[in-house]
């Protein structure tokens, strides 16, 4: 596998996805054991550039890099020269001149991370760009599903809520589709993406129908920061129709798992008791798998980079 960057799920083959998940599984076991340090990224410099707020993704990339022995630097983007008018590309070129090996980038504009990757000569990982892609989130979701269900194919998976504004939904749709699962999108008409037909998923506007007999229920946050108008009548009404509670969940398979990428709005898209129910909810395991998946992705990109450098010398 010769991936140079991880910009999205779209360019990955199913065998790339399986290779990342297999290595992540190994790191997940290692992270649970006492031995948490490896030297796969020893001597490498990893720079995290987050132009949008983040709690778990940024912490997870930082811990992943440190567990692999990289030197990790978090750019304080609020205090950077972007505020003085420097463009994203100029900032990237400045950092590139310091010879980092890995750049982890989150940006509010779809496509910004792809553009940046064309300008630098290190490996770039997309930590979420606008409503476009969030590949490591889809990979950690896939690993959580695979570990919980024992497989990652022929599952009935419902992705529910604000699909239109969600890069998590988009990356998951692509990944779960590539791995041959049956996907349902459940939510109000106003929160369905325009290009919905392209994904080959079934669309439901009623939670009970949409959740009937599914193996996996994936909930999404209402992405208010990306909404420029009234997409829902009120949060109360939204919770009534689309908030996941025990009654709605009872229509899914008895062993269906509940997922959420976080941050969660309890009482808006999900009932707090369901989120905390360890028999159903795998939300904390998603966070745990996030570190392992990011370790695997960075490890693979660095190996490819070293191999490309060796070949270039020959
Ligand atoms: C998601 C994101 O940033 O796209 N969060 C995350 O990375 N865990 C989802 C969200 O913000 O709702």
Short mmCIF file of C-alpha atoms and ligand atoms in Angstrom, two decimals:
data_model
loop_
_atom_site.label_atom_id
_atom_site.label_comp_id
_atom_site.label_asym_id
_atom_site.label_seq_id
_atom_site.Cartn_x
_atom_site.Cartn_y
_atom_site.Cartn_z
CA UNK A 1 0.00 0.00 0.00
CA UNK A 2 1.51 3.30 -1.09
CA UNK A 3 -0.60 5.99 0.52
CA UNK A 4 1.29 9.26 0.87
CA UNK A 5 -1.49 11.19 2.66
CA UNK A 6 -4.75 10.40 4.38
CA UNK A 7 -7.06 13.03 2.94
CA UNK A 8 -10.30 11.09 2.78
CA UNK A 9 -11.91 7.66 2.58
CA UNK A 10 -12.84 8.20 -1.08
CA UNK A 11 -9.41 7.27 -2.54
CA UNK A 12 -8.94 4.19 -0.31
CA UNK A 13 -9.41 0.62 -1.53
CA UNK A 14 -11.11 -1.89 0.78
CA UNK A 15 -7.69 -3.56 1.27
CA UNK A 16 -6.22 -0.21 2.45
CA UNK A 17 -9.04 0.09 4.97
CA UNK A 18 -8.52 -3.47 6.22
CA UNK A 19 -4.75 -2.93 6.53
CA UNK A 20 -5.24 0.21 8.66
CA UNK A 21 -7.84 -1.54 10.84
CA UNK A 22 -5.66 -4.63 11.32
CA UNK A 23 -2.71 -2.54 12.50
CA UNK A 24 -5.05 -0.42 14.66
CA UNK A 25 -6.36 -3.61 16.29
CA UNK A 26 -2.80 -4.44 17.23
CA UNK A 27 -2.28 -0.96 18.70
CA UNK A 28 -5.62 -1.21 20.56
CA UNK A 29 -4.41 -4.36 22.32
CA UNK A 30 -1.07 -2.74 23.04
CA UNK A 31 -2.77 0.40 24.44
CA UNK A 32 -4.83 -1.78 26.78
CA UNK A 33 -1.75 -3.60 28.02
CA UNK A 34 0.81 -1.83 30.17
CA UNK A 35 3.15 -1.22 27.22
CA UNK A 36 2.08 1.98 25.56
CA UNK A 37 5.30 3.21 23.99
CA UNK A 38 6.76 2.28 20.64
CA UNK A 39 9.42 3.93 18.52
CA UNK A 40 7.69 3.69 15.13
CA UNK A 41 7.78 7.49 14.78
CA UNK A 42 11.01 8.14 16.69
CA UNK A 43 12.81 11.14 15.21
CA UNK A 44 9.67 12.31 13.36
CA UNK A 45 8.12 15.74 13.81
CA UNK A 46 4.34 15.90 13.84
CA UNK A 47 2.57 19.28 13.69
CA UNK A 48 -1.12 19.56 14.57
CA UNK A 49 -2.86 22.53 12.95
CA UNK A 50 -6.46 22.86 14.09
CA UNK A 51 -8.30 25.82 12.57
CA UNK A 52 -11.55 24.66 14.20
CA UNK A 53 -12.33 23.69 17.77
CA UNK A 54 -11.63 20.13 18.75
CA UNK A 55 -11.38 18.15 21.97
CA UNK A 56 -11.13 14.47 21.20
CA UNK A 57 -9.62 14.53 17.73
CA UNK A 58 -6.75 16.84 18.65
CA UNK A 59 -6.03 15.07 21.95
CA UNK A 60 -6.21 11.72 20.20
CA UNK A 61 -3.72 12.70 17.45
CA UNK A 62 -1.38 14.13 20.08
CA UNK A 63 -1.48 11.01 22.25
CA UNK A 64 -1.14 8.77 19.19
CA UNK A 65 1.98 10.62 18.02
CA UNK A 66 3.54 10.58 21.50
CA UNK A 67 2.88 6.87 21.99
CA UNK A 68 4.78 6.24 18.75
CA UNK A 69 7.69 8.38 19.89
CA UNK A 70 7.16 11.40 17.58
CA UNK A 71 7.97 14.97 18.58
CA UNK A 72 4.51 16.52 18.58
CA UNK A 73 3.80 20.20 18.30
CA UNK A 74 0.35 21.77 18.58
CA UNK A 75 0.12 25.04 16.69
CA UNK A 76 -2.02 27.56 18.56
CA UNK A 77 -3.96 28.65 15.50
CA UNK A 78 -5.83 31.39 17.41
CA UNK A 79 -2.49 33.11 18.03
CA UNK A 80 -0.90 32.35 14.64
CA UNK A 81 -0.12 34.72 11.76
CA UNK A 82 -3.35 33.62 10.06
CA UNK A 83 -4.89 36.28 12.30
CA UNK A 84 -2.51 38.82 10.73
CA UNK A 85 -3.79 37.96 7.27
CA UNK A 86 -1.37 35.23 6.23
CA UNK A 87 -3.04 32.67 4.01
CA UNK A 88 -3.40 29.01 4.87
CA UNK A 89 -0.92 28.13 2.13
CA UNK A 90 1.71 30.61 3.33
CA UNK A 91 1.43 29.23 6.86
CA UNK A 92 1.77 25.71 5.51
CA UNK A 93 4.82 26.62 3.42
CA UNK A 94 6.43 28.27 6.45
CA UNK A 95 5.93 25.14 8.53
CA UNK A 96 7.04 22.96 5.63
CA UNK A 97 10.36 24.78 5.56
CA UNK A 98 11.00 23.47 9.09
CA UNK A 99 10.87 19.90 7.70
CA UNK A 100 8.03 18.28 9.59
CA UNK A 101 7.21 14.67 8.69
CA UNK A 102 3.49 14.75 9.44
CA UNK A 103 0.94 17.56 9.31
CA UNK A 104 -2.45 16.93 10.91
CA UNK A 105 -4.94 19.54 9.71
CA UNK A 106 -8.51 20.47 10.59
CA UNK A 107 -10.08 23.32 8.64
CA UNK A 108 -13.60 24.75 8.26
CA UNK A 109 -13.44 24.77 4.43
CA UNK A 110 -14.11 21.62 2.43
CA UNK A 111 -11.11 20.92 0.21
CA UNK A 112 -8.64 23.09 2.17
CA UNK A 113 -6.64 20.10 3.42
CA UNK A 114 -6.33 18.60 -0.09
CA UNK A 115 -5.04 21.92 -1.37
CA UNK A 116 -2.51 22.16 1.44
CA UNK A 117 -1.28 18.62 0.75
CA UNK A 118 -0.34 19.67 -2.79
CA UNK A 119 1.94 22.42 -1.47
CA UNK A 120 4.01 20.60 1.13
CA UNK A 121 6.38 17.66 0.97
CA UNK A 122 5.39 15.87 4.16
CA UNK A 123 2.53 13.48 4.85
CA UNK A 124 -0.80 15.22 5.50
CA UNK A 125 -3.68 13.77 7.53
CA UNK A 126 -7.12 15.30 7.27
CA UNK A 127 -8.61 15.74 10.75
CA UNK A 128 -11.87 17.10 9.27
CA UNK A 129 -12.42 19.63 6.46
CA UNK A 130 -15.75 21.49 6.40
CA UNK A 131 -18.53 19.08 5.59
CA UNK A 132 -16.32 17.08 3.24
CA UNK A 133 -14.40 14.26 5.00
CA UNK A 134 -13.16 13.11 8.41
CA UNK A 135 -11.35 9.90 7.47
CA UNK A 136 -9.90 8.92 10.85
CA UNK A 137 -13.36 9.22 12.43
CA UNK A 138 -14.84 6.81 9.86
CA UNK A 139 -11.91 4.43 10.42
CA UNK A 140 -12.30 4.48 14.20
CA UNK A 141 -16.04 3.92 13.80
CA UNK A 142 -15.30 0.98 11.50
CA UNK A 143 -12.86 -0.53 14.00
CA UNK A 144 -15.39 -0.12 16.83
CA UNK A 145 -18.07 -1.84 14.73
CA UNK A 146 -15.73 -4.63 13.63
CA UNK A 147 -14.63 -5.37 17.19
CA UNK A 148 -18.16 -5.29 18.51
CA UNK A 149 -19.94 -7.20 15.71
CA UNK A 150 -17.05 -9.43 14.66
CA UNK A 151 -17.31 -8.26 11.04
CA UNK A 152 -17.54 -5.15 8.89
CA UNK A 153 -19.75 -6.32 6.04
CA UNK A 154 -23.42 -7.11 5.47
CA UNK A 155 -24.54 -5.12 8.50
CA UNK A 156 -27.62 -2.89 8.59
CA UNK A 157 -26.42 0.51 9.74
CA UNK A 158 -28.58 3.58 10.40
CA UNK A 159 -26.87 6.99 10.32
CA UNK A 160 -29.26 9.43 12.00
CA UNK A 161 -29.74 13.16 12.33
CA UNK A 162 -27.92 16.06 10.71
CA UNK A 163 -26.44 14.26 7.73
CA UNK A 164 -26.33 17.31 5.45
CA UNK A 165 -23.71 19.14 7.51
CA UNK A 166 -21.71 16.14 8.69
CA UNK A 167 -18.30 15.13 7.37
CA UNK A 168 -18.53 12.17 9.76
CA UNK A 169 -21.65 10.93 7.97
CA UNK A 170 -20.05 11.45 4.56
CA UNK A 171 -16.84 9.55 5.38
CA UNK A 172 -18.83 6.78 7.05
CA UNK A 173 -21.20 6.45 4.10
CA UNK A 174 -18.25 6.02 1.77
CA UNK A 175 -16.36 3.60 4.02
CA UNK A 176 -19.31 1.43 5.03
CA UNK A 177 -20.49 1.34 1.42
CA UNK A 178 -17.06 0.19 0.19
CA UNK A 179 -17.19 -2.61 2.78
CA UNK A 180 -20.62 -3.72 1.48
CA UNK A 181 -22.98 -2.84 4.27
CA UNK A 182 -26.61 -1.74 3.92
CA UNK A 183 -26.89 1.88 4.98
CA UNK A 184 -29.95 3.84 5.97
CA UNK A 185 -30.02 7.59 6.42
CA UNK A 186 -32.61 8.72 8.95
CA UNK A 187 -33.55 12.34 9.59
CA UNK A 188 -35.73 15.24 8.51
CA UNK A 189 -35.83 16.18 4.84
CA UNK A 190 -34.12 19.51 5.64
CA UNK A 191 -31.05 17.72 7.04
CA UNK A 192 -30.50 15.36 4.10
CA UNK A 193 -27.67 16.27 1.69
CA UNK A 194 -28.50 17.36 -1.84
CA UNK A 195 -26.35 14.63 -3.42
CA UNK A 196 -28.14 11.89 -1.46
CA UNK A 197 -28.87 9.71 -4.51
CA UNK A 198 -25.15 9.23 -5.15
CA UNK A 199 -24.60 7.14 -2.02
CA UNK A 200 -27.02 4.29 -2.70
CA UNK A 201 -28.44 4.49 0.83
CA UNK A 202 -32.08 4.12 1.80
CA UNK A 203 -33.63 7.31 3.20
CA UNK A 204 -36.13 7.43 6.09
CA UNK A 205 -37.84 10.38 7.72
CA UNK A 206 -39.28 8.32 10.55
CA UNK A 207 -37.01 6.94 13.30
CA UNK A 208 -39.08 3.84 14.10
CA UNK A 209 -39.09 2.73 10.47
CA UNK A 210 -35.46 3.70 9.95
CA UNK A 211 -34.19 1.81 13.00
CA UNK A 212 -36.20 -1.37 12.40
CA UNK A 213 -33.87 -4.37 12.77
CA UNK A 214 -30.61 -2.46 12.34
CA UNK A 215 -27.33 -3.72 13.85
CA UNK A 216 -25.80 -0.29 14.37
CA UNK A 217 -27.36 3.08 15.27
CA UNK A 218 -25.02 5.99 14.60
CA UNK A 219 -26.23 9.32 15.98
CA UNK A 220 -24.98 12.75 14.85
CA UNK A 221 -24.87 16.17 16.46
CA UNK A 222 -26.89 19.05 15.03
CA UNK A 223 -24.03 21.05 13.42
CA UNK A 224 -25.40 24.49 14.18
CA UNK A 225 -22.14 26.21 13.23
CA UNK A 226 -22.70 25.09 9.62
CA UNK A 227 -26.39 26.05 9.46
CA UNK A 228 -27.35 29.42 8.04
CA UNK A 229 -31.06 29.38 8.77
CA UNK A 230 -33.83 27.40 10.40
CA UNK A 231 -33.34 23.74 9.60
CA UNK A 232 -35.46 22.43 12.49
CA UNK A 233 -38.59 23.87 14.15
CA UNK A 234 -37.13 23.64 17.71
CA UNK A 235 -34.75 21.41 19.68
CA UNK A 236 -37.69 20.09 21.68
CA UNK A 237 -39.57 19.07 18.58
CA UNK A 238 -36.38 17.62 17.10
CA UNK A 239 -35.75 15.49 20.19
CA UNK A 240 -39.33 14.29 20.13
CA UNK A 241 -39.07 13.07 16.53
CA UNK A 242 -35.39 12.21 16.10
CA UNK A 243 -33.78 12.03 19.54
CA UNK A 244 -32.66 8.49 20.36
CA UNK A 245 -34.40 7.13 23.46
CA UNK A 246 -35.15 3.63 24.75
CA UNK A 247 -38.47 3.46 22.94
CA UNK A 248 -37.02 4.31 19.53
CA UNK A 249 -34.02 2.03 20.12
CA UNK A 250 -36.36 -0.89 20.88
CA UNK A 251 -37.10 -1.11 17.12
CA UNK A 252 -33.46 -1.96 16.36
CA UNK A 253 -32.06 -5.48 16.84
CA UNK A 254 -31.84 -6.44 20.54
CA UNK A 255 -28.03 -6.43 20.33
CA UNK A 256 -27.76 -3.24 18.25
CA UNK A 257 -24.96 -0.90 19.31
CA UNK A 258 -25.30 2.87 19.74
CA UNK A 259 -22.57 5.19 18.44
CA UNK A 260 -21.91 8.94 18.50
CA UNK A 261 -18.72 10.73 17.34
CA UNK A 262 -19.04 13.42 20.02
CA UNK A 263 -19.43 16.09 21.14
CA UNK A 264 -22.88 14.95 22.29
CA UNK A 265 -25.87 17.14 23.03
CA UNK A 266 -27.82 15.14 25.57
CA UNK A 267 -31.54 15.73 25.30
CA UNK A 268 -31.20 17.02 21.71
CA UNK A 269 -30.13 14.06 19.55
CA UNK A 270 -29.69 11.45 22.27
CA UNK A 271 -31.08 10.60 25.70
CA UNK A 272 -28.32 10.69 28.34
CA UNK A 273 -29.31 7.30 29.75
CA UNK A 274 -28.89 5.57 26.39
CA UNK A 275 -25.53 7.27 25.87
CA UNK A 276 -24.34 5.97 29.26
CA UNK A 277 -25.80 2.46 28.96
CA UNK A 278 -22.71 0.28 28.65
CA UNK A 279 -24.78 -2.62 27.35
CA UNK A 280 -25.74 -0.63 24.26
CA UNK A 281 -23.47 2.39 23.89
CA UNK A 282 -19.93 2.04 22.47
CA UNK A 283 -19.28 5.79 22.58
CA UNK A 284 -16.32 5.52 24.98
CA UNK A 285 -14.87 2.67 22.93
CA UNK A 286 -15.02 4.92 19.86
CA UNK A 287 -12.81 7.42 21.69
CA UNK A 288 -10.44 4.62 22.72
CA UNK A 289 -10.22 3.27 19.15
CA UNK A 290 -9.51 6.79 17.91
CA UNK A 291 -6.02 6.69 19.40
CA UNK A 292 -5.27 3.25 17.90
CA UNK A 293 -6.54 4.15 14.44
CA UNK A 294 -4.48 7.36 14.39
CA UNK A 295 -1.39 5.46 15.52
CA UNK A 296 -1.94 2.98 12.67
CA UNK A 297 -2.56 5.65 10.04
CA UNK A 298 0.53 7.68 11.00
CA UNK A 299 2.69 4.57 11.25
CA UNK A 300 1.67 3.43 7.74
CA UNK A 301 2.18 6.88 6.19
CA UNK A 302 5.65 7.17 7.72
CA UNK A 303 6.66 3.71 6.51
CA UNK A 304 5.52 4.63 3.00
CA UNK A 305 7.44 7.87 3.19
CA UNK A 306 10.63 6.13 4.27
CA UNK A 307 10.21 3.56 1.53
CA UNK A 308 9.66 6.26 -1.11
CA UNK A 309 12.81 8.06 0.11
CA UNK A 310 14.87 4.85 -0.12
CA UNK A 311 13.58 4.15 -3.64
CA UNK A 312 14.38 7.70 -4.72
CA UNK A 313 18.01 7.18 -3.64
CA UNK A 314 18.43 3.95 -5.60
C1 LIG B 1 -17.04 15.52 14.71
C2 LIG B 1 -16.43 16.57 13.80
O1 LIG B 1 -15.67 17.40 14.22
O2 LIG B 1 -16.76 16.49 12.63
N1 LIG B 1 -16.41 15.44 15.96
C3 LIG B 1 -15.29 14.68 16.10
O3 LIG B 1 -14.33 14.80 15.38
N2 LIG B 1 -15.31 13.77 17.07
C4 LIG B 1 -18.50 15.62 14.82
C5 LIG B 1 -19.09 16.87 15.39
O4 LIG B 1 -18.44 17.89 15.55
O5 LIG B 1 -20.30 16.83 15.67
#
